[in-house]
GROMACS .gro file of C-alpha atoms in nm:
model
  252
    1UNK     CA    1  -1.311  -2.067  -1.021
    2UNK     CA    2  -1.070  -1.795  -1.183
    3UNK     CA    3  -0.817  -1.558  -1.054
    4UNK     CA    4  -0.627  -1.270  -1.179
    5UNK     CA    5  -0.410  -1.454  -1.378
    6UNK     CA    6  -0.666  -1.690  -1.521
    7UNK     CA    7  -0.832  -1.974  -1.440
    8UNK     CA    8  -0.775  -2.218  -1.170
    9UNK     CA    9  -0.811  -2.584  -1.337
   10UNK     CA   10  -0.680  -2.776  -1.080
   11UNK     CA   11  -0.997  -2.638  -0.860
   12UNK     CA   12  -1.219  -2.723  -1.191
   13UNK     CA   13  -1.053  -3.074  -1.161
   14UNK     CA   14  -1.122  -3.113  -0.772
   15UNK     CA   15  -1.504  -2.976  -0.783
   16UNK     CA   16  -1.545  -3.250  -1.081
   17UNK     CA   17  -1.413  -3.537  -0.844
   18UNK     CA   18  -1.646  -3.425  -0.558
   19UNK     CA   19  -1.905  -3.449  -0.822
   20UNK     CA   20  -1.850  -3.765  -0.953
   21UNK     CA   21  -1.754  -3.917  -0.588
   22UNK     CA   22  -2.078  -3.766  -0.488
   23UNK     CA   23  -2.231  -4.026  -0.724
   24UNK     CA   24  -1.939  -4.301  -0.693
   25UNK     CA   25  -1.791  -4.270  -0.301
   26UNK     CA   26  -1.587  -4.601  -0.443
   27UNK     CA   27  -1.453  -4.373  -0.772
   28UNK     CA   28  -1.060  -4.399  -0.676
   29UNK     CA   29  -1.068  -4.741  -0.642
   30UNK     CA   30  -1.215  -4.836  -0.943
   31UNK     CA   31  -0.929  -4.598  -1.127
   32UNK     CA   32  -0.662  -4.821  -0.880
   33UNK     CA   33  -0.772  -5.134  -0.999
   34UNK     CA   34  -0.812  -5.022  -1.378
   35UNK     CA   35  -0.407  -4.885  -1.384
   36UNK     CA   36  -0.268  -5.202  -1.169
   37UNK     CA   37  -0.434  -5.379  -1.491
   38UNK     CA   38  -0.235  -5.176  -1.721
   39UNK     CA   39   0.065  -5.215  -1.529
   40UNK     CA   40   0.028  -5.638  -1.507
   41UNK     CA   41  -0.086  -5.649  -1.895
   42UNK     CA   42   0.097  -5.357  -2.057
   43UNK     CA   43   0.342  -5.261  -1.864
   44UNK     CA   44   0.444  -4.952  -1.703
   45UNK     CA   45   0.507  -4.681  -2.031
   46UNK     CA   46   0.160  -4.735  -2.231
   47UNK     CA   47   0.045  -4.546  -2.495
   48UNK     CA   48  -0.356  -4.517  -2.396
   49UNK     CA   49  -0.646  -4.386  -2.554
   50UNK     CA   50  -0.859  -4.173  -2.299
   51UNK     CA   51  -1.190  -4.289  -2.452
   52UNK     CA   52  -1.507  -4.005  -2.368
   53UNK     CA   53  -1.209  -3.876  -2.162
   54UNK     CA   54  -1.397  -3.583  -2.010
   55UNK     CA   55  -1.188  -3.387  -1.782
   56UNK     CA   56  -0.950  -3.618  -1.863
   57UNK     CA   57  -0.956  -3.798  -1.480
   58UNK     CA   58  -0.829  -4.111  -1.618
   59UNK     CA   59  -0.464  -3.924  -1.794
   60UNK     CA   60  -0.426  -3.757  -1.463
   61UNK     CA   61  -0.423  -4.063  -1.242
   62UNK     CA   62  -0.243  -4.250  -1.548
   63UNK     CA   63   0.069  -3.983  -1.548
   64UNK     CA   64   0.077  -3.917  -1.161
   65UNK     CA   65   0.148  -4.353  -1.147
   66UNK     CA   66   0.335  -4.349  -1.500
   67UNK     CA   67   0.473  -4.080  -1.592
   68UNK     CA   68   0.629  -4.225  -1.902
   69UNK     CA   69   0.297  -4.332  -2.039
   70UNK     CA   70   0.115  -4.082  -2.300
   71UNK     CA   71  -0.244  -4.034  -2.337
   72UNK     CA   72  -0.470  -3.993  -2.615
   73UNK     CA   73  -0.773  -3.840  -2.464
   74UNK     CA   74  -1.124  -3.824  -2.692
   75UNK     CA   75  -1.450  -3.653  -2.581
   76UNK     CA   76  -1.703  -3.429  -2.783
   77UNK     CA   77  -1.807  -3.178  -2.482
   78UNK     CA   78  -1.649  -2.866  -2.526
   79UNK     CA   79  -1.663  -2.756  -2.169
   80UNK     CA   80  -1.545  -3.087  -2.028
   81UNK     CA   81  -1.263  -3.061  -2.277
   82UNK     CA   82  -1.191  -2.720  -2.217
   83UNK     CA   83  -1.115  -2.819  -1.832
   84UNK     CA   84  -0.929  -3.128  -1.995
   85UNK     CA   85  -0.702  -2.898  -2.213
   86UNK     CA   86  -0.631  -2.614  -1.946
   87UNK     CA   87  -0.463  -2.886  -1.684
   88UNK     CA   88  -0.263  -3.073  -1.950
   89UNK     CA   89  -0.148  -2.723  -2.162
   90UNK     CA   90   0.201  -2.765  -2.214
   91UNK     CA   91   0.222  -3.170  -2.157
   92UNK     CA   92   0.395  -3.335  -2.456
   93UNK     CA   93   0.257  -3.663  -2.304
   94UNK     CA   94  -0.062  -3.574  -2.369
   95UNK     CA   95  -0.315  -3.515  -2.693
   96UNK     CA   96  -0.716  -3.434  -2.672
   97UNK     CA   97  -0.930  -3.517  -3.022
   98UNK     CA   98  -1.297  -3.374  -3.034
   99UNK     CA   99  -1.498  -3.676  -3.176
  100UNK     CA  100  -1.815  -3.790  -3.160
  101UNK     CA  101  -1.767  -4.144  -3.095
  102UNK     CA  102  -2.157  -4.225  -3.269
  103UNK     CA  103  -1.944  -4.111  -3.590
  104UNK     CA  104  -1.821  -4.410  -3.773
  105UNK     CA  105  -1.536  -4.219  -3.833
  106UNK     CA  106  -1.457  -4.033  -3.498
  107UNK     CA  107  -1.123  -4.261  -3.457
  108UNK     CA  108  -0.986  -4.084  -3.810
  109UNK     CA  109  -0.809  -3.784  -3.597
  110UNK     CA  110  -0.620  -3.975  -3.360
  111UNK     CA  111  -0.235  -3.966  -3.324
  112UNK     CA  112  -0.203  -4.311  -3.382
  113UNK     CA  113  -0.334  -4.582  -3.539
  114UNK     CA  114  -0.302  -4.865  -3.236
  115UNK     CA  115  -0.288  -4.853  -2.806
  116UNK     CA  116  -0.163  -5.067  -2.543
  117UNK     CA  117  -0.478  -4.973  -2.337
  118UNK     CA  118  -0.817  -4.808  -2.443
  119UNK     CA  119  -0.952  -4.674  -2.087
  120UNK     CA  120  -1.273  -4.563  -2.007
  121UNK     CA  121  -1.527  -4.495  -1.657
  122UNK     CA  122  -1.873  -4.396  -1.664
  123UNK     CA  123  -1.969  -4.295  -2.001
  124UNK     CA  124  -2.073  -4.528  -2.236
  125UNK     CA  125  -2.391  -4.594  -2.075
  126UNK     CA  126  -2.500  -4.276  -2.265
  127UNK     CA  127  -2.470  -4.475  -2.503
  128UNK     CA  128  -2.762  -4.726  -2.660
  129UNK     CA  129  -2.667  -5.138  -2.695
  130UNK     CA  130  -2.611  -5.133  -3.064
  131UNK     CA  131  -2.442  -4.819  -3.126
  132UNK     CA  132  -2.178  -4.954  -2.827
  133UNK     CA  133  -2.145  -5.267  -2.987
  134UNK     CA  134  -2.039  -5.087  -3.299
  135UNK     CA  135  -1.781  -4.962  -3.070
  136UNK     CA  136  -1.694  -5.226  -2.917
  137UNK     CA  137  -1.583  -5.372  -3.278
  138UNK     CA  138  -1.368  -5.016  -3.374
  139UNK     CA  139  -1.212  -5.019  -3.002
  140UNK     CA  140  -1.073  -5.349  -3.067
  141UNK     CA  141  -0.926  -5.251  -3.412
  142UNK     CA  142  -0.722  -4.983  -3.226
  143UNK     CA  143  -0.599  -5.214  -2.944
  144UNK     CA  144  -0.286  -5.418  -3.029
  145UNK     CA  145  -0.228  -5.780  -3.003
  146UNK     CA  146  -0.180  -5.848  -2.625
  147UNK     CA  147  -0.318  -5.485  -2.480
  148UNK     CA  148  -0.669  -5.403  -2.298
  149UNK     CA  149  -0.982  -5.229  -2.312
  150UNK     CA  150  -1.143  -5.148  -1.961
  151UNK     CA  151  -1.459  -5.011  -1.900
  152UNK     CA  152  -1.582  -4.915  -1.547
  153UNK     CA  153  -1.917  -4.809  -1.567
  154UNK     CA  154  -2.323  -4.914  -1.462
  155UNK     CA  155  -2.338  -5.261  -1.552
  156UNK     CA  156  -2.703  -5.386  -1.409
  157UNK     CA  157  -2.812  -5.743  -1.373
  158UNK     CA  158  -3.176  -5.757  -1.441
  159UNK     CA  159  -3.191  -6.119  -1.289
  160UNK     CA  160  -3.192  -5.967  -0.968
  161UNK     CA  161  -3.449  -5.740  -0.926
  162UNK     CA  162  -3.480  -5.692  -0.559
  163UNK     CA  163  -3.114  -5.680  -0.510
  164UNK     CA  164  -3.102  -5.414  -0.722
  165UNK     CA  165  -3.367  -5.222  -0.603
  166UNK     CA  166  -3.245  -5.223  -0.243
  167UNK     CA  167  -2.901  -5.116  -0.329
  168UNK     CA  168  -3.041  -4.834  -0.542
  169UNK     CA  169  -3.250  -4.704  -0.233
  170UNK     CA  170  -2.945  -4.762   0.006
  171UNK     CA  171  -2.715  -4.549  -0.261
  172UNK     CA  172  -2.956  -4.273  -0.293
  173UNK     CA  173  -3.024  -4.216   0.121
  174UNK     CA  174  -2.635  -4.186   0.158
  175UNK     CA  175  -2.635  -3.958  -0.194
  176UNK     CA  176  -2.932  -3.716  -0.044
  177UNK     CA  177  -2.718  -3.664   0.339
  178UNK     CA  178  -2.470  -3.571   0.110
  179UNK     CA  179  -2.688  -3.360  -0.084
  180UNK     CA  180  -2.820  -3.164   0.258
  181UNK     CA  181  -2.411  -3.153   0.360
  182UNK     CA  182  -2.323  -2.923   0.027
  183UNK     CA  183  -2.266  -3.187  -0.208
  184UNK     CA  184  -2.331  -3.094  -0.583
  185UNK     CA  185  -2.513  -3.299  -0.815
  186UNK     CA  186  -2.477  -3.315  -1.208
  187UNK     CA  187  -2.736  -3.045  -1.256
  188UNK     CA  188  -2.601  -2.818  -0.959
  189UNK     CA  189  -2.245  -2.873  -1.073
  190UNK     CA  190  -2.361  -2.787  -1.447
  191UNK     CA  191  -2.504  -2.435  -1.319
  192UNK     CA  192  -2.158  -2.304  -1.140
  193UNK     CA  193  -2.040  -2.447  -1.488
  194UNK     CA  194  -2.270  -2.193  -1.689
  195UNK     CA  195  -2.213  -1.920  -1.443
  196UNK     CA  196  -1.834  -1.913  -1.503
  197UNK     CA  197  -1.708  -1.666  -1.774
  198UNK     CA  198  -1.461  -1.899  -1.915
  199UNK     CA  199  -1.675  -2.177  -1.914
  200UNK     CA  200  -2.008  -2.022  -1.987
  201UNK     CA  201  -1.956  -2.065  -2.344
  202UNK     CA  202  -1.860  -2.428  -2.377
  203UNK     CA  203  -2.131  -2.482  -2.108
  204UNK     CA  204  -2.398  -2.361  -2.371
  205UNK     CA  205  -2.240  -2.540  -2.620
  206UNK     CA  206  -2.244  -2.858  -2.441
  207UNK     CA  207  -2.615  -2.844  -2.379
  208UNK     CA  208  -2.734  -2.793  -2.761
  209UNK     CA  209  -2.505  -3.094  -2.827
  210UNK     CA  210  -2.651  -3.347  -2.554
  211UNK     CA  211  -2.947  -3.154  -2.358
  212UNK     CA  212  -2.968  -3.221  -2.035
  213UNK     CA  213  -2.877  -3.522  -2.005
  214UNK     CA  214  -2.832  -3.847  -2.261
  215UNK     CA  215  -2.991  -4.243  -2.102
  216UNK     CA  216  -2.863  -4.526  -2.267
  217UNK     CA  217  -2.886  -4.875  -2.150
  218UNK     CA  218  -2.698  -5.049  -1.871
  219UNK     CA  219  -2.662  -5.381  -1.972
  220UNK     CA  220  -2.516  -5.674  -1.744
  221UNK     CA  221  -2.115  -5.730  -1.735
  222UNK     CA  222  -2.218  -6.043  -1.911
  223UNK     CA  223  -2.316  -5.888  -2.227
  224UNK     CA  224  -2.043  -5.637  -2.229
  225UNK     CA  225  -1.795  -5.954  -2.169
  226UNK     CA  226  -1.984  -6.134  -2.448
  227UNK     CA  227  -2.013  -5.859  -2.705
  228UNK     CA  228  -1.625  -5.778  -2.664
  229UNK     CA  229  -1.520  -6.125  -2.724
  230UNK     CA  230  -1.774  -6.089  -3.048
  231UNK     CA  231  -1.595  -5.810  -3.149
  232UNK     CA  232  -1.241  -5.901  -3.143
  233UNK     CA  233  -1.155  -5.983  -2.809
  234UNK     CA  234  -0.974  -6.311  -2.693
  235UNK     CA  235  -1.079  -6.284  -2.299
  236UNK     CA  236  -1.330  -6.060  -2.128
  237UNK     CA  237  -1.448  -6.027  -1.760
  238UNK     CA  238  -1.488  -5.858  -1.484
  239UNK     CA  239  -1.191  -5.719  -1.276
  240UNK     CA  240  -1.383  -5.513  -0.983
  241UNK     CA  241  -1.758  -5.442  -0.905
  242UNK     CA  242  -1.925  -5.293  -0.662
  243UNK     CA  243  -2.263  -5.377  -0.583
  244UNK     CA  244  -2.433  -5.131  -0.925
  245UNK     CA  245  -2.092  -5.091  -1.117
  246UNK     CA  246  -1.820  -5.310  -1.290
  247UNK     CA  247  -1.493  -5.279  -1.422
  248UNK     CA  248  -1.467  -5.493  -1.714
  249UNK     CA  249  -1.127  -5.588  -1.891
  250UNK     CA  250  -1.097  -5.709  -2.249
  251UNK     CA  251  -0.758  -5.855  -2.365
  252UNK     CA  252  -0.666  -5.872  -2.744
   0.00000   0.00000   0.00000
């Protein structure tokens, strides 16, 4: 996705979305939800921390509806990031920090030192239940008194075992039409990636840093909403769901 002048990352930004929405067809709604809970809690200027940002989805939904909010975004991927950085280049509002947020000291580089909102969407299941609870207590150290943390990501309920498992085959026949329409999965996606000479050399970086791909747990929006009050948290629940994914909100 280049031209003459360089390369198109608004196109990088729209083959992303497909991706994602190929995976989540309910993806803008969850993002809806998660800013009209900024606006009702924060307000409509926050200062929010783009956690595992990526492409940094979440700043450019969060400036398009505020555009007096800035936005700390944080991810370790170098080709993600590289995507991230080319749309915002030249956007005071906006800051990107590579951290590895498994490093007990990835929140040392940030800008600032508190948020109205930390905002994430499906990333910390990559991330095991004890390492994200360590998290959970260093995300609620940067959140002020009165702002949120939201997380919209796989939350599964193991109590319901053939629910589940009849969603997940429902999910996956509409993902594979989609699949024999043109739609690209992670790996597919990943390959245009790795074929792109700008990108090509992030790409390879971002494999030796995660492989192919990184499975942590999915644990119930119970246990998120329990761990988070654990960890510093005055009120935690759920704020949207669909029927395999949750948007929890923690308040300070």
């Amino acid at each position: 996705m280049t031209t003459g002048v360089g390369t198109d990352w608004q196109a990088w930004q729209e083959s992303w979305d497909r991706q994602q929405e190929w995976y989540m067809p309910d993806r803008e709604e969850r993002f809806r939800v998660m800013l009209d809970m900024v606006e009702a809690l924060v307000g409509p200027r926050p200062r929010v921390l783009d956690l595992a940002c990526g492409t940094g989805s979440i700043t450019a939904r969060l400036l398009a509806r505020f555009p007096e909010a800035t936005s700390t975004g944080v991810d370790l991927d170098p080709a993600l990031l590289a995507i991230a950085e080319g749309t915002f280049a030249g956007d005071p509002r906006v800051t990107f920090v590579t951290a590895d947020l498994k490093d007990p000291d990835w929140a040392a580089e940030l800008p600032y030192d508190s948020y109205d909102a930390v905002l994430t969407a499906t990333a910390l299941h990559w991330l095991h239940s004890e390492p994200l609870t360590v998290l959970y207590g260093q995300i609620a150290e940067l959140v002020r008194d009165g702002g949120v943390f939201m997380n919209a990501d796989h939350m599964i309920d193991e109590s319901t075992p053939r629910i589940n498992a009849a969603e997940r085959a429902q999910r996956h026949a509409h993902m594979e039409r989609a699949r024999r329409d043109g739609a690209l999965d992670w790996a597919a996606w990943w390959e245009v990636a790795a074929a792109d000479p700008v990108l090509a050399g992030p790409t390879a970086r971002r494999f030796e840093i995660y492989g192919e791909h990184a499975e942590g747990d999915t644990p119930s929006a119970q246990w998120h909403a329990r761990v988070l009050r654990e960890r510093g948290f005055a009120e935690a629940r759920p704020v949207w769901c669909s029927p395999s994914d949750t948007l929890l909100l923690a308040l300070k």
